[in-house]
XYZ file of N, CA and C in Angstrom:
720
model
N -98.174 42.242 150.471
C -98.146 43.249 151.735
C -96.929 44.330 151.764
N -97.144 45.352 151.990
C -96.368 46.576 151.892
C -96.212 47.443 153.364
N -95.191 47.947 153.535
C -95.116 48.910 154.811
C -96.055 49.806 154.731
N -96.173 50.562 153.490
C -96.976 51.736 153.327
C -98.682 51.249 153.199
N -98.969 50.073 153.727
C -100.082 49.582 154.019
C -100.703 50.085 155.415
N -99.852 50.344 156.293
C -100.389 50.556 157.471
C -100.346 51.946 157.918
N -101.111 52.333 158.931
C -101.366 53.526 159.518
C -100.595 53.962 160.661
N -100.214 52.896 161.400
C -99.642 53.020 162.771
C -98.680 52.004 162.945
N -97.519 52.475 163.640
C -96.441 51.523 163.899
C -96.490 51.439 165.404
N -96.521 50.287 166.112
C -96.505 49.973 167.382
C -95.471 49.632 167.851
N -94.424 50.446 168.862
C -93.236 50.053 169.067
C -93.087 49.544 170.568
N -92.128 48.192 170.502
C -91.343 47.895 171.768
C -90.165 49.038 171.616
N -89.718 49.476 172.782
C -88.658 50.607 172.819
C -87.241 49.957 173.338
N -87.295 49.149 174.219
C -86.104 48.717 174.848
C -85.672 47.345 174.182
N -84.531 47.548 173.270
C -84.028 46.591 172.607
C -84.206 46.870 171.183
N -85.436 47.500 171.037
C -85.526 48.109 169.580
C -85.059 49.362 169.323
N -85.256 50.345 170.047
C -85.182 51.767 169.760
C -83.984 52.357 170.942
N -84.044 51.646 172.088
C -82.850 52.025 173.201
C -82.155 50.544 173.409
N -80.693 51.053 173.309
C -79.758 49.721 173.238
C -79.596 49.361 174.592
N -80.886 48.538 175.229
C -80.833 48.109 176.641
C -79.822 47.173 177.115
N -79.433 46.505 176.059
C -78.244 45.505 176.391
C -77.080 46.363 176.881
N -76.497 47.239 176.248
C -75.352 48.058 176.459
C -75.845 48.625 177.854
N -77.320 49.365 177.984
C -77.376 50.139 179.197
C -77.237 49.270 180.484
N -78.015 47.804 180.078
C -77.862 46.909 181.497
C -76.399 46.578 181.714
N -75.761 46.307 180.699
C -74.151 45.871 181.297
C -73.269 46.926 181.884
N -73.660 48.121 181.219
C -73.014 49.354 181.830
C -73.494 49.837 183.211
N -74.772 49.652 183.260
C -75.356 49.777 184.772
C -74.958 48.809 185.881
N -74.767 47.659 185.429
C -74.365 46.488 186.373
C -72.995 46.415 186.736
N -72.090 47.321 186.001
C -70.796 47.046 186.184
C -70.430 47.294 187.539
N -70.801 48.145 188.491
C -70.594 48.293 189.917
C -70.642 46.847 190.647
N -71.646 46.149 190.236
C -71.950 44.612 190.882
C -70.944 43.810 189.864
N -71.121 43.754 188.733
C -70.212 42.563 187.922
C -68.868 42.789 188.107
N -68.131 43.813 188.663
C -66.833 44.056 188.844
C -66.340 43.581 190.123
N -67.386 43.148 191.021
C -66.995 42.403 192.215
C -67.091 40.972 192.254
N -67.642 40.524 191.080
C -67.924 39.092 190.953
C -66.613 38.176 190.884
N -66.353 37.247 191.433
C -65.196 36.648 191.631
C -64.651 35.833 190.084
N -65.832 35.197 189.552
C -65.880 34.506 188.463
C -65.963 35.211 187.186
N -65.323 34.768 185.996
C -65.544 35.399 184.852
C -66.943 35.414 184.174
N -67.526 36.546 184.022
C -68.996 36.510 183.219
C -68.775 37.186 182.001
N -69.249 36.440 180.852
C -69.165 37.237 179.544
C -70.666 38.011 179.417
N -70.571 38.808 178.519
C -71.603 39.813 178.383
C -73.081 38.877 178.307
N -73.082 37.753 177.595
C -74.179 36.946 177.337
C -74.521 36.406 178.815
N -73.592 35.795 179.541
C -73.915 35.606 180.882
C -74.645 36.432 181.638
N -74.221 37.610 181.472
C -74.838 38.724 182.284
C -76.319 39.007 181.803
N -76.352 38.978 180.558
C -77.719 39.366 179.953
C -78.654 38.355 180.242
N -78.379 36.853 180.020
C -79.346 35.810 180.200
C -79.732 35.768 181.598
N -78.916 35.987 182.493
C -79.284 35.830 184.233
C -80.302 37.224 184.296
N -79.940 38.271 183.891
C -80.781 39.461 183.790
C -82.216 39.232 183.305
N -82.364 38.534 181.962
C -83.404 38.096 181.725
C -84.156 37.198 182.459
N -83.753 36.349 183.059
C -84.333 35.395 183.851
C -85.042 36.016 185.217
N -84.030 36.957 185.770
C -84.840 37.644 186.887
C -85.808 38.644 186.695
N -85.605 39.429 185.567
C -86.533 40.360 185.237
C -87.832 39.647 184.966
N -88.012 38.646 184.003
C -89.118 37.980 183.450
C -89.795 37.430 184.876
N -89.172 36.983 185.698
C -89.710 36.070 186.829
C -90.188 37.321 187.736
N -89.619 38.524 187.876
C -90.338 39.637 188.844
C -91.356 40.116 188.186
N -91.247 40.317 186.846
C -92.646 40.757 186.014
C -93.783 39.819 186.079
N -93.666 38.500 186.407
C -94.595 37.428 186.530
C -95.364 37.556 187.733
N -94.434 37.651 188.704
C -94.962 37.613 190.462
C -95.363 39.123 190.942
N -94.630 40.266 190.297
C -95.293 41.740 190.733
C -95.575 42.308 189.524
N -96.523 42.121 188.889
C -96.644 42.684 187.605
C -97.001 44.254 187.801
N -97.624 44.757 189.006
C -97.901 45.932 189.167
C -96.543 47.265 189.679
N -95.703 46.388 189.986
C -94.532 47.044 190.602
C -93.763 48.009 189.236
N -93.588 49.251 189.813
C -92.907 50.038 188.618
C -91.527 49.407 188.328
N -91.126 49.741 186.954
C -90.123 49.148 186.297
C -88.751 49.277 187.038
N -88.459 50.764 187.527
C -87.249 50.877 188.125
C -87.264 50.421 189.623
N -88.317 50.068 190.206
C -88.416 49.409 191.346
C -88.044 47.905 191.070
N -88.847 47.257 190.021
C -88.414 45.896 189.567
C -86.973 45.804 189.373
N -86.263 46.653 188.491
C -84.884 46.495 188.202
C -83.974 46.463 189.532
N -84.449 47.229 190.634
C -83.751 46.920 192.019
C -83.795 45.620 192.552
N -84.964 45.033 192.322
C -85.034 43.716 193.026
C -84.192 42.733 191.935
N -84.062 42.960 190.553
C -83.316 42.285 189.937
C -81.832 42.496 190.144
N -81.231 43.641 190.645
C -80.064 43.753 190.818
C -79.709 42.831 192.104
N -80.711 42.951 193.079
C -80.362 42.072 194.268
C -80.372 40.783 194.106
N -81.270 40.225 193.030
C -81.273 38.861 192.789
C -80.004 38.209 192.234
N -79.392 39.226 191.101
C -78.488 38.864 190.367
C -77.082 38.930 191.569
N -77.090 39.824 192.536
C -75.966 40.034 193.455
C -75.831 38.486 194.265
N -77.067 37.966 194.674
C -77.233 36.906 195.477
C -76.761 35.775 194.707
N -77.178 35.651 193.360
C -76.703 34.415 192.665
C -75.117 34.497 192.351
N -74.524 35.705 192.054
C -73.148 35.770 192.174
C -72.227 35.868 193.315
N -72.773 35.830 194.353
C -72.161 36.090 195.748
C -71.455 37.195 196.166
N -72.380 38.302 195.579
C -71.852 39.803 196.118
C -72.728 40.486 197.209
N -72.035 41.115 197.973
C -73.089 42.176 199.024
C -73.383 43.197 198.221
N -74.379 43.710 198.524
C -74.904 44.937 197.998
C -75.853 45.544 198.820
N -76.139 46.955 198.831
C -76.853 47.738 199.308
C -78.013 48.087 198.738
N -79.246 48.305 199.345
C -80.548 48.647 198.681
C -80.174 49.921 197.848
N -79.652 50.819 198.425
C -79.394 52.091 197.726
C -78.660 51.700 196.504
N -77.720 50.818 196.288
C -77.030 50.433 195.180
C -78.124 49.838 193.983
N -79.000 48.912 194.585
C -79.979 48.405 193.838
C -80.829 49.396 193.228
N -81.314 50.313 193.792
C -82.105 51.500 193.466
C -81.502 52.399 192.413
N -80.208 52.618 192.481
C -79.589 53.320 191.783
C -79.541 52.589 190.142
N -79.446 51.183 190.214
C -79.247 50.636 189.057
C -80.656 50.580 188.266
N -81.726 50.459 189.262
C -83.217 50.635 188.549
C -83.472 52.069 188.110
N -82.760 53.070 188.280
C -82.978 54.713 188.034
C -82.070 54.907 186.940
N -81.253 53.877 186.505
C -80.407 53.888 185.403
C -81.029 53.986 184.065
N -82.455 53.546 184.001
C -82.901 53.333 182.525
C -82.736 54.722 181.845
N -83.001 55.525 182.470
C -82.853 56.958 181.718
C -81.887 57.300 180.906
N -80.693 56.703 181.667
C -79.404 56.952 180.894
C -79.029 55.870 179.966
N -79.944 54.883 179.605
C -79.521 54.078 178.641
C -79.504 54.548 177.190
N -78.497 54.182 176.440
C -78.338 55.077 175.003
C -79.352 54.512 174.006
N -79.779 55.187 173.189
C -80.559 54.960 172.029
C -79.591 54.307 170.731
N -79.987 53.422 170.035
C -79.203 52.953 168.970
C -79.016 54.303 168.115
N -77.747 54.130 167.376
C -77.362 55.271 166.585
C -78.443 55.706 165.539
N -79.400 54.605 164.882
C -80.237 55.133 163.984
C -81.630 55.651 164.441
N -81.973 55.305 165.702
C -83.294 55.411 166.269
C -83.912 56.817 165.994
N -83.087 57.993 166.348
C -83.603 59.046 166.387
C -84.046 59.764 164.560
N -83.059 59.446 163.745
C -83.379 59.867 162.573
C -84.410 58.957 161.855
N -84.519 57.539 162.043
C -85.570 56.763 161.726
C -86.836 57.119 162.267
N -87.106 57.516 163.213
C -88.258 57.889 163.902
C -88.651 59.060 163.259
N -88.039 60.069 163.099
C -88.298 61.298 162.530
C -88.713 61.151 161.076
N -88.173 60.392 160.356
C -88.665 59.940 159.180
C -90.250 59.224 159.136
N -90.149 58.114 159.859
C -91.429 57.467 159.833
C -92.540 58.085 160.426
N -92.421 59.290 161.284
C -93.336 60.103 162.138
C -94.107 60.977 160.854
N -93.560 61.203 159.729
C -94.040 62.003 158.505
C -95.214 60.872 157.785
N -94.933 59.733 158.096
C -95.723 58.444 157.232
C -97.003 57.696 158.536
N -96.646 57.777 159.580
C -97.321 56.924 160.261
C -97.679 57.613 161.691
N -98.727 56.970 162.449
C -98.658 57.258 163.804
C -97.748 56.514 164.484
N -97.253 56.805 165.456
C -96.087 56.194 166.218
C -96.737 55.978 167.713
N -96.764 54.858 167.818
C -97.379 54.448 169.395
C -96.252 53.685 170.024
N -96.044 53.878 171.421
C -95.211 52.930 172.440
C -96.132 51.850 173.118
N -95.780 50.620 173.095
C -96.022 49.666 174.120
C -94.840 49.128 174.672
N -94.600 49.947 176.012
C -93.234 49.406 176.531
C -93.254 48.848 177.915
N -92.608 47.974 178.471
C -92.445 47.365 179.730
C -91.738 48.342 180.748
N -91.945 49.400 180.568
C -91.093 50.300 181.294
C -92.297 51.356 182.280
N -91.622 52.241 183.061
C -92.607 52.995 183.683
C -92.720 54.413 183.085
N -93.449 55.528 183.560
C -93.453 56.465 182.888
C -92.413 57.574 183.041
N -91.563 57.459 184.215
C -90.582 58.303 184.696
C -89.349 57.725 183.750
N -89.195 56.268 183.691
C -87.895 55.963 182.928
C -88.116 56.201 181.620
N -89.299 55.862 180.947
C -89.539 56.348 179.519
C -89.515 57.901 179.165
N -89.701 58.835 180.030
C -89.383 60.215 179.795
C -87.875 60.457 179.394
N -87.095 59.842 180.042
C -85.906 59.873 179.767
C -85.331 59.473 178.685
N -85.928 58.246 178.298
C -85.659 57.380 176.960
C -86.239 58.258 175.678
N -87.351 58.771 176.152
C -87.971 59.728 174.958
C -87.148 61.077 174.654
N -86.665 61.657 175.657
C -85.554 62.680 175.328
C -84.641 62.256 174.455
N -84.316 61.082 174.430
C -83.188 60.579 173.624
C -83.544 60.297 172.346
N -84.727 59.952 172.024
C -85.200 59.493 170.791
C -85.756 60.683 170.102
N -86.071 61.836 170.854
C -86.484 63.180 170.254
C -87.630 63.135 169.265
N -88.769 62.537 169.478
C -89.761 62.409 168.701
C -91.252 62.422 169.696
N -92.118 63.104 168.938
C -93.314 62.841 169.761
C -94.211 61.535 169.373
N -94.354 60.726 170.459
C -95.144 59.460 170.164
C -96.798 59.938 170.162
N -97.473 59.222 169.351
C -99.042 59.575 169.371
C -99.527 58.915 170.469
N -98.970 57.923 171.044
C -99.528 56.980 172.106
C -98.571 56.409 172.879
N -98.530 56.286 174.254
C -97.624 55.799 174.926
C -98.174 55.005 176.244
N -98.174 53.803 175.983
C -98.675 52.912 176.935
C -97.592 51.977 177.546
N -97.433 52.276 178.885
C -96.204 51.698 179.548
C -96.918 50.593 180.368
N -96.079 49.882 180.997
C -96.675 48.625 182.088
C -96.954 49.281 183.120
N -96.510 50.408 183.670
C -97.106 51.188 184.745
C -98.498 51.580 184.344
N -98.972 52.059 183.200
C -100.206 52.388 182.897
C -101.299 51.187 183.055
N -100.623 50.170 182.379
C -101.685 48.714 182.279
C -101.702 48.079 183.507
N -100.537 48.092 184.037
C -100.452 47.379 185.490
C -99.947 45.850 185.226
N -99.248 45.421 184.177
C -98.867 44.289 183.917
C -97.634 44.387 182.900
N -97.052 43.472 182.480
C -95.875 43.608 181.903
C -95.966 42.575 180.650
N -95.634 42.818 179.284
C -95.504 42.119 178.122
C -94.607 40.841 178.371
N -94.849 39.767 178.156
C -96.047 39.303 177.148
C -97.481 39.184 177.410
N -97.960 39.642 178.569
C -99.353 39.568 178.919
C -100.188 39.788 177.853
N -101.396 39.074 177.891
C -102.321 39.796 176.808
C -102.848 41.076 177.304
N -103.034 41.466 178.726
C -103.470 42.455 178.987
C -102.765 43.637 178.366
N -101.691 43.601 178.207
C -101.007 44.818 177.584
C -101.374 45.100 176.169
N -101.579 43.892 175.315
C -101.911 44.185 173.777
C -103.472 44.458 173.858
N -104.253 43.949 174.755
C -105.660 44.339 174.829
C -105.855 45.694 175.077
N -105.081 46.329 176.045
C -105.136 47.733 176.530
C -104.905 48.394 175.028
N -103.621 48.233 174.461
C -103.277 49.049 173.244
C -104.205 48.999 172.106
N -104.896 47.752 172.007
C -105.779 47.538 170.806
C -107.132 48.261 171.180
N -107.620 48.132 172.289
C -108.769 48.841 172.671
C -108.491 50.465 172.727
N -107.540 50.784 173.243
C -107.397 52.338 173.236
C -107.093 52.861 171.716
N -106.347 52.107 170.861
C -106.192 52.680 169.569
C -107.505 52.513 168.609
N -108.467 51.475 168.821
C -109.674 51.474 168.324
C -110.563 52.592 168.424
N -110.385 53.071 169.659
C -111.170 54.409 170.106
C -110.842 55.573 169.292
N -109.465 55.530 168.542
C -109.082 56.683 167.831
C -109.264 56.319 166.501
N -109.905 55.245 166.057
C -110.338 54.699 164.492
C -108.989 53.882 164.211
N -108.262 53.593 164.782
C -107.041 52.707 164.405
C -107.364 51.260 164.588
N -107.607 50.365 163.595
C -108.210 49.154 163.761
C -106.902 48.102 163.714
N -107.174 46.881 164.032
C -105.966 46.195 164.246
C -105.266 45.722 162.973
N -106.023 46.085 161.689
C -105.402 45.636 160.423
C -104.678 47.044 159.976
N -104.741 48.109 160.747
C -104.088 49.160 160.407
C -102.549 49.296 160.950
N -102.406 48.565 161.967
C -101.274 48.341 162.877
C -100.146 47.424 162.496
N -98.730 47.892 162.379
C -97.783 47.126 162.273
C -96.818 47.084 163.537
N -96.885 45.905 164.291
C -96.189 45.978 165.617
C -94.965 45.759 165.250
N -93.933 46.741 165.856
C -92.564 46.620 165.539
C -91.892 46.450 166.771
N -90.882 45.277 166.537
C -90.025 45.051 167.874
C -89.034 44.223 167.601
N -88.086 44.106 168.728
C -86.742 43.021 168.585
C -87.470 41.785 169.290
N -88.023 41.687 170.430
C -88.122 40.422 171.335
C -89.030 39.730 170.698
N -88.671 38.521 170.692
C -89.450 37.473 170.194
C -90.446 37.004 171.496
N -89.962 37.004 172.391
C -90.566 36.685 173.759
C -91.677 37.669 174.063
N -91.241 38.851 174.498
C -92.174 39.818 174.884
C -93.061 40.388 173.845
N -92.699 40.535 172.532
C -93.572 41.064 171.248
C -94.110 40.413 170.239
N -93.220 39.394 169.736
C -93.676 38.807 168.686
C -94.529 37.563 168.842
N -94.243 36.882 169.952
C -95.048 35.831 170.431
C -96.501 36.203 170.744
N -96.732 37.369 171.565
C -98.029 37.870 171.575
C -98.686 38.393 170.544
N -97.936 39.183 169.631
C -98.445 39.533 168.428
C -99.026 38.692 167.567
N -98.468 37.386 167.536
C -99.035 36.392 166.768
C -100.355 35.909 167.448
N -100.389 35.821 168.564
C -101.611 35.499 169.435
C -102.705 36.276 169.351
N -102.397 37.553 169.240
C -103.191 38.750 168.970
C -103.690 39.027 167.597
N -103.212 38.270 166.367
C -103.553 38.584 165.008
C -102.719 39.834 164.601
N -101.692 40.325 165.171
C -101.251 41.512 164.866
C -100.169 41.170 163.543
N -100.039 42.093 162.627
C -99.169 42.037 161.420
C -97.761 42.613 162.268
N -96.503 41.948 162.105
C -95.494 42.430 162.910
C -94.135 42.459 162.154
N -93.158 43.289 162.587
C -92.201 43.683 161.903
C -91.031 43.186 163.070
N -90.059 42.541 162.535
C -88.803 42.235 163.664
C -87.778 42.890 163.333
N -87.328 43.644 164.002
C -86.216 44.496 164.067
C -85.074 43.757 164.748
N -84.171 42.974 164.019
C -83.240 42.203 164.378
C -82.009 42.531 164.971
N -81.968 43.357 166.096
C -80.778 44.018 166.166
C -79.726 43.075 166.888
N -79.979 41.957 167.146
C -78.970 40.905 167.367
C -78.783 39.946 166.334
N -78.999 40.365 164.841
C -78.638 39.551 163.842
C -77.312 38.940 163.722
N -76.341 39.784 164.374
C -74.872 39.190 164.493
C -74.253 38.646 165.684
N -75.338 38.189 166.527
C -75.086 37.488 167.870
C -75.864 36.392 167.952
N -75.389 35.445 168.900
C -76.005 34.325 169.095
C -76.956 34.487 170.346
N -77.950 33.371 170.447
C -78.968 33.497 171.651
C -79.922 34.810 171.448
N -80.452 34.982 172.492
C -81.522 35.900 172.657
C -81.282 37.258 173.938
N -80.096 37.169 174.307
C -79.690 38.126 175.017
C -80.325 38.608 176.323
N -80.794 39.668 176.202
C -81.666 40.186 177.621
C -83.140 39.644 177.551
N -83.450 39.042 176.655
C -84.801 38.395 176.429
C -84.919 37.123 176.711
N -85.983 36.454 177.330
C -86.077 35.056 177.482
C -86.369 34.157 176.067
N -85.708 32.960 175.965
C -86.010 32.287 174.891
C -87.666 32.094 174.511
N -88.289 32.233 173.350
C -89.582 32.156 173.407
C -90.142 30.833 173.244
N -89.141 29.966 173.168
C -89.360 28.582 172.820
C -89.672 28.234 171.443
N -91.001 27.907 170.778
C -91.187 28.057 169.203
C -91.239 29.260 168.556
N -90.231 29.332 167.736
C -90.228 30.640 167.292
C -91.509 31.433 166.476
N -92.042 32.525 167.052
C -93.040 33.064 166.393
C -92.805 33.527 164.923
N -93.714 33.544 164.160
C -93.686 34.195 162.842
C -93.637 35.701 162.851
N -93.298 36.209 161.553
C -93.276 37.555 161.576
C -93.272 37.882 159.949
N -93.960 39.133 159.635
C -94.170 39.848 158.407
C -93.112 40.276 157.538
N -92.392 40.884 158.401
C -91.174 41.654 157.953
C -89.900 41.462 158.780
N -88.889 41.598 158.312
C -87.725 41.612 159.153
C -86.636 42.505 158.611
N -86.024 43.398 159.319
C -84.974 44.187 159.370
C -83.928 44.229 160.195
N -82.668 44.402 159.763
C -81.558 44.391 160.852
C -81.582 45.709 161.789
N -81.981 46.942 161.204
C -82.096 48.021 161.888
C -83.347 48.717 161.649
N -83.573 49.992 162.099
C -84.367 50.797 162.055
C -84.366 51.803 160.677
N -83.046 51.748 160.275
C -82.715 52.402 159.071
C -83.218 51.456 157.874
N -82.904 50.310 158.007
C -83.184 49.532 156.796
C -84.719 49.444 156.767
N -85.580 49.624 157.751
C -86.849 49.442 157.645
C -87.205 51.013 156.738
N -86.626 51.886 157.319
C -86.967 53.290 156.595
C -86.536 53.184 155.035
N -85.316 52.806 154.640
C -84.948 52.517 153.233
C -86.150 51.620 152.694
N -86.686 50.518 153.096
C -87.552 49.601 152.548
C -88.720 50.582 152.254
N -89.071 51.318 153.223
C -90.230 52.153 152.950
C -90.087 53.299 151.653
N -89.069 53.676 151.746
C -88.858 54.795 150.866
C -88.781 54.147 149.362
N -88.187 52.840 149.419
C -87.911 52.256 148.067
C -89.735 51.940 147.578
N -90.517 51.791 148.488
C -91.776 51.354 148.230
C -92.601 52.756 147.413
N -92.307 53.815 148.183
C -92.720 54.830 147.457
C -92.269 55.399 146.283
N -91.015 54.790 145.987
C -90.394 55.404 144.870
C -90.603 54.404 143.831
N -91.161 53.250 143.939
C -91.680 52.202 143.013
C -92.722 52.717 142.073
């Protein structure tokens, strides 16, 4: 199996192309600065992962920026801090300012020459618009949680993507699902029979950070520690 066997790369964005963990930690600073006890970066991310996944489970049709406002309030309650709803909303709207990983823009520009690039993201259209400007690439398909009415790892999101791509002549065997999150992406990719590529951004860290523990580790067909590592592997295939 080679990277060049595929026609389309379907991407998770946040955690894979956008450094959402840094975006979260920075966006939560007005809250965490008020917390009386010491919180590590992973304490913050793991609590966020819990409340985010819980909100996505119970309110799957809520737009991501509205959902994050609720997450902010739940975190404030857990940490014993008083916040206003306006502060909660400001955090929800911060997604557009979350930074891209340093290699994302260059890697996508290269991959665009060889593949259709498709987004399957747990965000809303407004927030993704800001992130897309940072990535500076035209995606051939953008499927947001807002479009689908549910959040990954729900089957609905992957069914929507596969059905829409099939209409364009892209079959499941043509797709390489490319993502960081084992919980949101690789577990459902296994379930749906998708070939998958793990971009292991947290290769130098313990735990799962801003994503929930998937339980039994999903399998994957390719693994790279960065998007540029993926690009180099593709270049090596073409040169062979």
